PDB file of C-alpha atoms and ligand atoms in Angstrom:
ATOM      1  CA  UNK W  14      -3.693   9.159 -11.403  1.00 97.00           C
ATOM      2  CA  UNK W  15      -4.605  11.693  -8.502  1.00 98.00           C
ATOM      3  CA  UNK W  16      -4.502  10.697  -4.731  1.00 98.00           C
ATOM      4  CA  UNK W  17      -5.854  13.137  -2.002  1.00 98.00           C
ATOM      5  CA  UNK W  18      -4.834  12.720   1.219  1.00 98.00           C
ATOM      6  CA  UNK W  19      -6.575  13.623   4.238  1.00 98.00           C
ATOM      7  CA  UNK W  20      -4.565  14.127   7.310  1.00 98.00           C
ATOM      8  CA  UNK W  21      -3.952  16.278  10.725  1.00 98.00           C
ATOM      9  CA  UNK W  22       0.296  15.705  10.063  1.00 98.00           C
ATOM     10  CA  UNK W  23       0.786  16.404   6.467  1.00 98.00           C
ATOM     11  CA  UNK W  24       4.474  17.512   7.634  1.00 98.00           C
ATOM     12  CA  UNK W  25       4.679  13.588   7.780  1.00 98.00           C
ATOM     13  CA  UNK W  26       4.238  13.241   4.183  1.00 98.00           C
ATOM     14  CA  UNK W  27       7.059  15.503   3.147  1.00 97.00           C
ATOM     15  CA  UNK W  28      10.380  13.362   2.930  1.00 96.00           C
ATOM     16  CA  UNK W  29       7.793  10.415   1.341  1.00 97.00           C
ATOM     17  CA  UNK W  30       6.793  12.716  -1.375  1.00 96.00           C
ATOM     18  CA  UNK W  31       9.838  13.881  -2.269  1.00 95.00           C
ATOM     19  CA  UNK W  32      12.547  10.839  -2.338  1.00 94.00           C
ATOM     20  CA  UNK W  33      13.229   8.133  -4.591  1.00 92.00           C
ATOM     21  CA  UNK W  34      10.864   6.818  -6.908  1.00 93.00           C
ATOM     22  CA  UNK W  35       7.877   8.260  -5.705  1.00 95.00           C
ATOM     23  CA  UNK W  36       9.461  11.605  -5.595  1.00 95.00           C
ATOM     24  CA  UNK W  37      10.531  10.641  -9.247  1.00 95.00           C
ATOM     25  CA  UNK W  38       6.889   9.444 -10.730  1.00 96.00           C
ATOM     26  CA  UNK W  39       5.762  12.923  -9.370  1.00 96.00           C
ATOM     27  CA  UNK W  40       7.539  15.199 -11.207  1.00 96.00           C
ATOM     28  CA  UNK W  41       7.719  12.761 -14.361  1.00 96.00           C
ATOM     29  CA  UNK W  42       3.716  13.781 -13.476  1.00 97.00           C
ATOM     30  CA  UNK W  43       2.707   9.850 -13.476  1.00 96.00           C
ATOM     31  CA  UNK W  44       0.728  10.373 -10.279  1.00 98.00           C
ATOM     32  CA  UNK W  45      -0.288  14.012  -8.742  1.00 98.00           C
ATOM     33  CA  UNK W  46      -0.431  14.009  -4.564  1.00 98.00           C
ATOM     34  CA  UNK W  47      -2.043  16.317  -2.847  1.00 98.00           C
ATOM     35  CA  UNK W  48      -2.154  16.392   1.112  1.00 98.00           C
ATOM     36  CA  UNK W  49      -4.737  18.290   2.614  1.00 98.00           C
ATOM     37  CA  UNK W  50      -4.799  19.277   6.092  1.00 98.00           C
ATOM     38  CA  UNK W  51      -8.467  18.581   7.339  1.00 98.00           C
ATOM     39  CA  UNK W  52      -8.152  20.347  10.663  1.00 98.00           C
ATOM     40  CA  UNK W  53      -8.450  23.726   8.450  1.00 98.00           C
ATOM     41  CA  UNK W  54     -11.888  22.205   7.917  1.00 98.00           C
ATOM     42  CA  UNK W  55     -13.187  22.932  11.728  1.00 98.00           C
ATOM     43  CA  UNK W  56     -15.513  25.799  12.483  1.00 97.00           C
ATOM     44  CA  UNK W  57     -14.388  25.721  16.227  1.00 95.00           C
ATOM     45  CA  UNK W  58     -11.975  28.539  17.738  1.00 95.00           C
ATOM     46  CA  UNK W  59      -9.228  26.166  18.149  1.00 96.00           C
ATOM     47  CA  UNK W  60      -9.411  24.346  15.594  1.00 97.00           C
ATOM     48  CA  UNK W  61     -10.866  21.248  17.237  1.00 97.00           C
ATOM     49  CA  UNK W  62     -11.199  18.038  15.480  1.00 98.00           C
ATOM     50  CA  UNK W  63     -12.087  15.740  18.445  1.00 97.00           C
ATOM     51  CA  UNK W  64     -14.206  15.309  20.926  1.00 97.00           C
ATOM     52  CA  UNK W  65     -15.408  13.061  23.723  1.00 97.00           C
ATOM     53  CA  UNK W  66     -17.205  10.174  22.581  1.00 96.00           C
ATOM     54  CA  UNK W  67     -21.021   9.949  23.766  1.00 97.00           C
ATOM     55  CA  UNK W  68     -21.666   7.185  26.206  1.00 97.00           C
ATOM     56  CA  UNK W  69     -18.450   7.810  27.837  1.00 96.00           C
ATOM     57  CA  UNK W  70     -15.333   6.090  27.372  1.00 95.00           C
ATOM     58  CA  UNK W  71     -11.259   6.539  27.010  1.00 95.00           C
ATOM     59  CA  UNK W  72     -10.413   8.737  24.590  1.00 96.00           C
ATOM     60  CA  UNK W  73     -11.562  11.078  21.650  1.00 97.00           C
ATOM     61  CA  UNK W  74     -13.413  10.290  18.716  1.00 97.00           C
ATOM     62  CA  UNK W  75     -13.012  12.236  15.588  1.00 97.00           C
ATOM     63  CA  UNK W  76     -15.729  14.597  14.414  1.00 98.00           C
ATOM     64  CA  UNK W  77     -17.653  14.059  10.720  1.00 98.00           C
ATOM     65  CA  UNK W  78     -18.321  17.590  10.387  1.00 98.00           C
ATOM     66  CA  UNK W  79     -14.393  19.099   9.640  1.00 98.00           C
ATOM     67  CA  UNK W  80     -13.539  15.559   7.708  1.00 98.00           C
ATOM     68  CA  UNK W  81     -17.229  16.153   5.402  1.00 98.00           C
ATOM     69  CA  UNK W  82     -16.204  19.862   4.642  1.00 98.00           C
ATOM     70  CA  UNK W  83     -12.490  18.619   3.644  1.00 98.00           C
ATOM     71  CA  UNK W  84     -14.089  16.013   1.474  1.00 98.00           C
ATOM     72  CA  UNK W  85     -16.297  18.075  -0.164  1.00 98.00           C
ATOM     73  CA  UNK W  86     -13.738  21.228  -0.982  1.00 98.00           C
ATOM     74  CA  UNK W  87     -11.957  18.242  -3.392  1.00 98.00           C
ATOM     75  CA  UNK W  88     -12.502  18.698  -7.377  1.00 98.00           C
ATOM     76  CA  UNK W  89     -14.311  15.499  -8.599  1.00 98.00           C
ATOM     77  CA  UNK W  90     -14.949  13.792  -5.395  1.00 98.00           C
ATOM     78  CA  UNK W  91     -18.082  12.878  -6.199  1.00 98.00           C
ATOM     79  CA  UNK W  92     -16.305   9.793  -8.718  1.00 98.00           C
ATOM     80  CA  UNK W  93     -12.931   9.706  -6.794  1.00 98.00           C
ATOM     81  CA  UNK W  94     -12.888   6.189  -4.866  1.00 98.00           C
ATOM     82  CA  UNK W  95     -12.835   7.256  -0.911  1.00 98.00           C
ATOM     83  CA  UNK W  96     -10.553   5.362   1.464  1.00 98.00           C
ATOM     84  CA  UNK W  97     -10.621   5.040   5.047  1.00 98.00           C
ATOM     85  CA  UNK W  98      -7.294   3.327   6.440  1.00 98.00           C
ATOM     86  CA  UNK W  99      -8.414   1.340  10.020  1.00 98.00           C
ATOM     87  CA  UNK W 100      -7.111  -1.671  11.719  1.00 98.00           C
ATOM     88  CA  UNK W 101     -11.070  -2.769  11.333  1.00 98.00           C
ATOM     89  CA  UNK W 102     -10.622  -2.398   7.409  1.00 98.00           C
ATOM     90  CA  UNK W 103      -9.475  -5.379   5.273  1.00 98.00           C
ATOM     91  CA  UNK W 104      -6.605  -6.316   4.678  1.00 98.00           C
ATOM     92  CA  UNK W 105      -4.673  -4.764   2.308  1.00 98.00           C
ATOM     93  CA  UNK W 106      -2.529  -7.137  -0.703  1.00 96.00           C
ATOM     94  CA  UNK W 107      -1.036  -6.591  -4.041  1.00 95.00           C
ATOM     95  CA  UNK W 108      -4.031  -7.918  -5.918  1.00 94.00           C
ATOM     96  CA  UNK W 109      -5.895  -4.576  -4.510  1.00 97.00           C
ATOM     97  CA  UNK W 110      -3.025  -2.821  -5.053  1.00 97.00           C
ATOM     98  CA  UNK W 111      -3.292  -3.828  -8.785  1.00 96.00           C
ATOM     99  CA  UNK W 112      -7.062  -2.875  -8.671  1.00 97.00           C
ATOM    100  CA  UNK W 113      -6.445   0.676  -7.120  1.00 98.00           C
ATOM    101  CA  UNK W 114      -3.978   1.462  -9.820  1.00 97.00           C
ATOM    102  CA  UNK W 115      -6.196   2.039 -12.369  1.00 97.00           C
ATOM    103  CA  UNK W 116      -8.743   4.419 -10.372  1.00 98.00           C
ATOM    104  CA  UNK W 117      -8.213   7.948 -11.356  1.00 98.00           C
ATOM    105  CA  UNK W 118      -8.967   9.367  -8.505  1.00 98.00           C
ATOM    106  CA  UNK W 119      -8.424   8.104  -5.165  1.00 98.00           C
ATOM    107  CA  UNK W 120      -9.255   9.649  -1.897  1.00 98.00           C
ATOM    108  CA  UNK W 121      -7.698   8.907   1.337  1.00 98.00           C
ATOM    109  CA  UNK W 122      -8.421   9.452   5.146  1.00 98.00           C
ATOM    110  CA  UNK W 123      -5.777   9.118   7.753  1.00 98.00           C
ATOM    111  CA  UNK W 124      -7.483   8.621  11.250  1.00 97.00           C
ATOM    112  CA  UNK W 125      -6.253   9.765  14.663  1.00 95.00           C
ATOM    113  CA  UNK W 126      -7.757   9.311  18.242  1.00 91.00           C
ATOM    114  CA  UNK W 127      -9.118   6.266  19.387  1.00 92.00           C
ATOM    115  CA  UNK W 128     -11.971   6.366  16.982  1.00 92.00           C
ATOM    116  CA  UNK W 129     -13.789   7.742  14.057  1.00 96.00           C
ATOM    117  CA  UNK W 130     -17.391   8.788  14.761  1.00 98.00           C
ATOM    118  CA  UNK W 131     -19.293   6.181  12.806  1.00 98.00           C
ATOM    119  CA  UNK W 132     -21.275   8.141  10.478  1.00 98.00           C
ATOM    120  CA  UNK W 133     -17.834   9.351   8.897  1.00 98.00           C
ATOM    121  CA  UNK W 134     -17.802   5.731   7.513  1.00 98.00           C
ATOM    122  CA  UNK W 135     -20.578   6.396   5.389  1.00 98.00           C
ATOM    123  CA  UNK W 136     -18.837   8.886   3.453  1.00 98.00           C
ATOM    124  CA  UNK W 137     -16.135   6.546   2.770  1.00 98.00           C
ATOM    125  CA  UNK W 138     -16.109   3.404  -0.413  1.00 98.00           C
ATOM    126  CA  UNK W 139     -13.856   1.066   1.240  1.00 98.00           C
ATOM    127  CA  UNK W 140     -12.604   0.655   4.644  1.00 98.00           C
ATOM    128  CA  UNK W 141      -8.504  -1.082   4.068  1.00 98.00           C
ATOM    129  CA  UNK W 142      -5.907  -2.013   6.909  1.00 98.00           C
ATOM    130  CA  UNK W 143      -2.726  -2.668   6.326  1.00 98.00           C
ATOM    131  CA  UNK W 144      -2.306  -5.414   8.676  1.00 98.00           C
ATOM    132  CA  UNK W 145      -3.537  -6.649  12.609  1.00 98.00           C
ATOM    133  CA  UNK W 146      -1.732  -4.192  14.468  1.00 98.00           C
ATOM    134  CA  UNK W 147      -2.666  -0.739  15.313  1.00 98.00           C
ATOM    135  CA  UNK W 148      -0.430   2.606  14.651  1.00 98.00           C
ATOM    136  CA  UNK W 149      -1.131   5.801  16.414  1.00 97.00           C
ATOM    137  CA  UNK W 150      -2.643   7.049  13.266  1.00 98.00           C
ATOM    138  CA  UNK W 151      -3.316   6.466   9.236  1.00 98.00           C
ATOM    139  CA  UNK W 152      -0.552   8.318   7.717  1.00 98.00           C
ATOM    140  CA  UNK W 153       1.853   4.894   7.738  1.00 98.00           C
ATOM    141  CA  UNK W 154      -1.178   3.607   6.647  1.00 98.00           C
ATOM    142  CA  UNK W 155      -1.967   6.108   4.099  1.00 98.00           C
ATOM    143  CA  UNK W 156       1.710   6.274   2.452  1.00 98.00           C
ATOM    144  CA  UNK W 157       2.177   1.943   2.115  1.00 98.00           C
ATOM    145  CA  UNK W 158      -1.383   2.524  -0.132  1.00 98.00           C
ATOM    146  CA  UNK W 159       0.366   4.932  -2.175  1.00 98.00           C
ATOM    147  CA  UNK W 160       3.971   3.639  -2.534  1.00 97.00           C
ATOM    148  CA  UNK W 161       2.375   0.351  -3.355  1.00 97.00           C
ATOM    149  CA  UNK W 162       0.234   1.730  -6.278  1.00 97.00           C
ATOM    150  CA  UNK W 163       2.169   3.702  -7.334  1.00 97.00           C
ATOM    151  CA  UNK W 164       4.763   1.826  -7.951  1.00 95.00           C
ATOM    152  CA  UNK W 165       2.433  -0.559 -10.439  1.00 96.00           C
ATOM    153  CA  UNK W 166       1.930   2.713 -12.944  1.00 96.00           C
ATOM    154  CA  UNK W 167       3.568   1.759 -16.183  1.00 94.00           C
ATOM    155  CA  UNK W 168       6.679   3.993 -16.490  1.00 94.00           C
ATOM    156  CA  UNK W 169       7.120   4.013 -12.800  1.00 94.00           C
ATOM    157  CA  UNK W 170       9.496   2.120 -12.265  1.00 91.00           C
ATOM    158  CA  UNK W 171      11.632   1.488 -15.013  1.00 74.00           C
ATOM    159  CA  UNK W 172      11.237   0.392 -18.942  1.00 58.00           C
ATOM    160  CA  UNK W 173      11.736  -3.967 -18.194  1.00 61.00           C
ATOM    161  CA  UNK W 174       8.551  -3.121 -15.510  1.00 63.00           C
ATOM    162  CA  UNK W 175      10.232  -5.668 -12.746  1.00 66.00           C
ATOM    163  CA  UNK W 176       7.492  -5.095 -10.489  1.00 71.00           C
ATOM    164  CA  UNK W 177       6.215  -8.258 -12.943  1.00 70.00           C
ATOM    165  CA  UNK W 178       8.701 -10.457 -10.779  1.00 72.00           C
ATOM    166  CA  UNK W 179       7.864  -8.990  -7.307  1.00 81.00           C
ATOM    167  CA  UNK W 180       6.234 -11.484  -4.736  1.00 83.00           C
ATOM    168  CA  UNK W 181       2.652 -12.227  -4.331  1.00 88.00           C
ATOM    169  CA  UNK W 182       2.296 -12.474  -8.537  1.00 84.00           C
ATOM    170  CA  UNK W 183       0.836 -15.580  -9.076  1.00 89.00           C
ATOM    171  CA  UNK W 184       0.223 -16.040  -5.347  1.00 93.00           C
ATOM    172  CA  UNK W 185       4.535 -16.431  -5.086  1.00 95.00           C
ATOM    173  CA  UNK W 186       6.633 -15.243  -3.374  1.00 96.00           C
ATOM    174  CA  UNK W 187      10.431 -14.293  -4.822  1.00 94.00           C
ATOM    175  CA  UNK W 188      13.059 -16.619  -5.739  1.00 95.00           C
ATOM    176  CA  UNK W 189      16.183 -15.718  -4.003  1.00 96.00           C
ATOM    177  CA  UNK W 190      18.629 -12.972  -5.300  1.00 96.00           C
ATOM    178  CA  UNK W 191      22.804 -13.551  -5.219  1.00 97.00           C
ATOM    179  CA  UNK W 192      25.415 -10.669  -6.453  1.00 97.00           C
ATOM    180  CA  UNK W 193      29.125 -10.014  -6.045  1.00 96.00           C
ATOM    181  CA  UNK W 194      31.370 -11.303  -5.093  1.00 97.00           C
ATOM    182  CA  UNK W 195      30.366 -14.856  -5.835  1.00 97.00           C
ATOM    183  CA  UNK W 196      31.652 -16.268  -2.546  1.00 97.00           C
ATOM    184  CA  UNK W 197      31.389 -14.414   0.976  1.00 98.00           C
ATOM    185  CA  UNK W 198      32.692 -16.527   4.043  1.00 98.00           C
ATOM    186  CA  UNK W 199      32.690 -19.556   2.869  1.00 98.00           C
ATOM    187  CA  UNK W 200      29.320 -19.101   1.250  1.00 98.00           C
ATOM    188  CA  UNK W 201      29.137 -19.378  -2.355  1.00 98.00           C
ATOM    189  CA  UNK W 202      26.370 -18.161  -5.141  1.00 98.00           C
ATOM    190  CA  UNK W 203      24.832 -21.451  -6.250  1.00 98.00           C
ATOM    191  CA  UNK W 204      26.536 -22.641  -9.788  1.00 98.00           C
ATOM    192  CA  UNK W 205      23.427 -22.293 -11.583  1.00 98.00           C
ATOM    193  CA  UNK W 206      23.378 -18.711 -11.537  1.00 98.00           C
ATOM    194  CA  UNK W 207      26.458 -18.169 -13.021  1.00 97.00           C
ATOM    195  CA  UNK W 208      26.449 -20.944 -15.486  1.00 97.00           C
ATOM    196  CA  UNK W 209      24.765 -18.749 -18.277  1.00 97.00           C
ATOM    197  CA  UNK W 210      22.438 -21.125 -18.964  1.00 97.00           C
ATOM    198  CA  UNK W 211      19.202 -18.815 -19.193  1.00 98.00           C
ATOM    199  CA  UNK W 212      16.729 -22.371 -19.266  1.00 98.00           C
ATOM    200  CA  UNK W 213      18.132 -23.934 -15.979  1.00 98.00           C
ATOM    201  CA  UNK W 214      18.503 -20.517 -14.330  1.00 97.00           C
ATOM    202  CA  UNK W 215      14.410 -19.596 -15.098  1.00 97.00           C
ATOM    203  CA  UNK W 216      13.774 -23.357 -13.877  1.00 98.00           C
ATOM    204  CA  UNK W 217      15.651 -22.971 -10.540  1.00 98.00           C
ATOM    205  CA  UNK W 218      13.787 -19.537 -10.131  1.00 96.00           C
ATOM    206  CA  UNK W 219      10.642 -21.140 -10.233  1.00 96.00           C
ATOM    207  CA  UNK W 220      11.192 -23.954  -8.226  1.00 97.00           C
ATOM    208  CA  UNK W 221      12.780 -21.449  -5.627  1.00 97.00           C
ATOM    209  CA  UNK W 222      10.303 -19.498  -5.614  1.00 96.00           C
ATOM    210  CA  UNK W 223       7.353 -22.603  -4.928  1.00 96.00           C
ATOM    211  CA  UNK W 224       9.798 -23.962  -2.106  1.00 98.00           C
ATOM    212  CA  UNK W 225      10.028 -20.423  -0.261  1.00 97.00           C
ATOM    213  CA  UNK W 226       6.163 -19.661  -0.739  1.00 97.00           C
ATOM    214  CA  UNK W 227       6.082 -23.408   0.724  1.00 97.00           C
ATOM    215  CA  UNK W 228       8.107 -22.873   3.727  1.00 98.00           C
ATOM    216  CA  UNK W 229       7.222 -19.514   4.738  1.00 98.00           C
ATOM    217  CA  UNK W 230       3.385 -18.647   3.607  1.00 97.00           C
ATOM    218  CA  UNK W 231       1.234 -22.450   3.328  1.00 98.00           C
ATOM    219  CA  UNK W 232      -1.849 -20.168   2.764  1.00 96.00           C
ATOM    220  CA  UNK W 233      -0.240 -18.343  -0.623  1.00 96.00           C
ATOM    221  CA  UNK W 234       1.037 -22.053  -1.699  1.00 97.00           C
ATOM    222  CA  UNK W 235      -1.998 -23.686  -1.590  1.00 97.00           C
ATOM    223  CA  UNK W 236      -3.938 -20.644  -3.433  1.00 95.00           C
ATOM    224  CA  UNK W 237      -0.719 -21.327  -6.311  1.00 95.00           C
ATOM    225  CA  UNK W 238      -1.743 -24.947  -6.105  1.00 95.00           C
ATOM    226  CA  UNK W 239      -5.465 -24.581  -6.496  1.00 95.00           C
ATOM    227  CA  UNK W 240      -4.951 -22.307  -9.706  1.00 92.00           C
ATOM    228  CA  UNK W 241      -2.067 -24.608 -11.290  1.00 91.00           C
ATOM    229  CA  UNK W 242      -2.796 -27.840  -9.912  1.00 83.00           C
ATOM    230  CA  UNK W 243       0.572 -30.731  -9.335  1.00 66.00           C
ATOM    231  CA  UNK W 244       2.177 -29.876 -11.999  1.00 59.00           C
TER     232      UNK W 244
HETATM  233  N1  LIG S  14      -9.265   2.336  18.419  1.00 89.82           N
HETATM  234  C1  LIG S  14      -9.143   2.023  17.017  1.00 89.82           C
HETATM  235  C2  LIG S  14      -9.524   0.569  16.775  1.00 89.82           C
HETATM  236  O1  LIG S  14      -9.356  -0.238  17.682  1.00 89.82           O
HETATM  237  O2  LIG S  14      -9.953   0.245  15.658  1.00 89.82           O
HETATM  238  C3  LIG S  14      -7.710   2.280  16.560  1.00 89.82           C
HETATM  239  C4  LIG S  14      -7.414   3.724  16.382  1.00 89.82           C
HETATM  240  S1  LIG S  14      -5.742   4.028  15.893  1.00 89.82           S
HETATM  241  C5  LIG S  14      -4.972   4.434  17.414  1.00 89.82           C
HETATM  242  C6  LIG S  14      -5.834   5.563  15.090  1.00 89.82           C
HETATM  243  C7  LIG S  14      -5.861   5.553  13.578  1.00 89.82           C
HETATM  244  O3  LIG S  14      -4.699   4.934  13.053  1.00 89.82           O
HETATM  245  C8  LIG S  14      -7.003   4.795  12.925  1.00 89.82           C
HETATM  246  O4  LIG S  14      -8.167   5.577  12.889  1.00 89.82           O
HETATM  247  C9  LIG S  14      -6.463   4.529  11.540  1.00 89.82           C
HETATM  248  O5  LIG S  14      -6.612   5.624  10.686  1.00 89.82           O
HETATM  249  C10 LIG S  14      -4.981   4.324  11.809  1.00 89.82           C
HETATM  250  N2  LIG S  14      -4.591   2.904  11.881  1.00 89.82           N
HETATM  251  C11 LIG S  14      -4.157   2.256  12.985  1.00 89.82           C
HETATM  252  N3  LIG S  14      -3.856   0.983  12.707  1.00 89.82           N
HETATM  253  C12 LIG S  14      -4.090   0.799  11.395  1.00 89.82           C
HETATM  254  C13 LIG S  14      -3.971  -0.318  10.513  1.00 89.82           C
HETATM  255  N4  LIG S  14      -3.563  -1.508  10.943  1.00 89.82           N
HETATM  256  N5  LIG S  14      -4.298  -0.157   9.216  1.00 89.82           N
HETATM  257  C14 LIG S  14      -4.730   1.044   8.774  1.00 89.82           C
HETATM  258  N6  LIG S  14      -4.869   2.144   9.557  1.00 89.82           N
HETATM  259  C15 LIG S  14      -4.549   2.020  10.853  1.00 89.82           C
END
């Protein structure tokens, strides 16, 4: 898989890129990042990117023209699948995430200012945020989208492929997770975990699992409910 990345602070991308498993799926060559700096891209003297938006208004509004010409200087855009991170996108979840790992190409836009001029949003497949809040600009954004897929490429993250168990499979979340020592304060490891009894422990994992995505997320729980019924 190949992901551009589109950005005015590509410095921001450095410790990202190079730590831990990302860092790791790189130079195993899994995934190839490249981050592109789109302010080269601008024909002004100084290297503008911004400007005041027409009808008047707080802040700047960044141009098409410089984020166009950085699109189009990228081998195989023309198939790649363009991204556009924005709190006005939808929301992002691992189901997508699932779905964006097996693009080839992907192609993403980090935004800054208070807006993108519109007609950059025609250049773009799919407009994703990553939740209802707003960040100062899409490189946050921009890396969750990539740490999230990429983590999902077979040989990522490790032979027994545990991102299987993550949350949000099946619509649930997690069981709970206990190691050493098996008593801390007062508060011990429940007895069914180290009772070596692989049946009971699966069982209590699954019905751990239901009562969490219960408590904490009705809206996943019902989804689990709808697709497996009372069982
Ligand atoms: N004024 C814009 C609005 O209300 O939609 C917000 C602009 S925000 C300050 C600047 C940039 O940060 C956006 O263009 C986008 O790239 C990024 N951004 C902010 N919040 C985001 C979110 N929740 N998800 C994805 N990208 C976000």
């Amino acid at each position: 898989m190949r992901i551009d990345v589109l950005t005015l602070f590509p410095k921001m991308f450095d410790g990202f890129l190079s730590e831990s498993i990302l860092g790791k799926a790189i130079d195993n060559n899994l995934v190839e990042i490249k981050i592109i700096n789109y302010r080269e891209f601008s024909k002004s003297k100084h290297k503008k990117v911004d400007d005041s938006p027409y009808g008047g208004g707080p802040g700047m509004v960044l141009c098409v023209e410089p984020v166009y010409d950085a699109l189009m200087s990228i081998k195989g855009q023309e198939k790649a699948l363009k991204i556009l991170v924005t709190p006005q996108g939808k929301t992002f979840h691992q189901e997508k995430a699932y779905e964006l790992r097996d693009k080839e190409h992907i192609i993403i836009l980090c935004g800054h200012y208070e807006g993108y001029d519109e007609r950059i949003r025609d250049l773009f497949d799919l407009e994703v945020s990553i939740g209802d809040y707003v960040l100062t600009g899409g490189e946050i954004a921009a890396m969750a989208l990539i740490d999230s897929i990429t983590r999902l490429i077979p040989k990522v993250i490790n032979k027994d492929e545990s991102h299987i168990f993550d949350s949000f499979n099946d619509y649930l979340l997690e069981h709970p997770h206990y190691t050493r020592p098996s008593e801390f304060r007062g508060k011990k490891v429940p007895d069914v975990l180290i009772s070596g009894n692989h049946k009971l422990i699966k069982e209590w994992r699954e019905n751990e699992s239901i009562k969490r995505t219960k408590e904490r997320r009705i809206d996943l729980y019902n989804k689990y409910r709808e697709e497996h019924g009372d069982e």
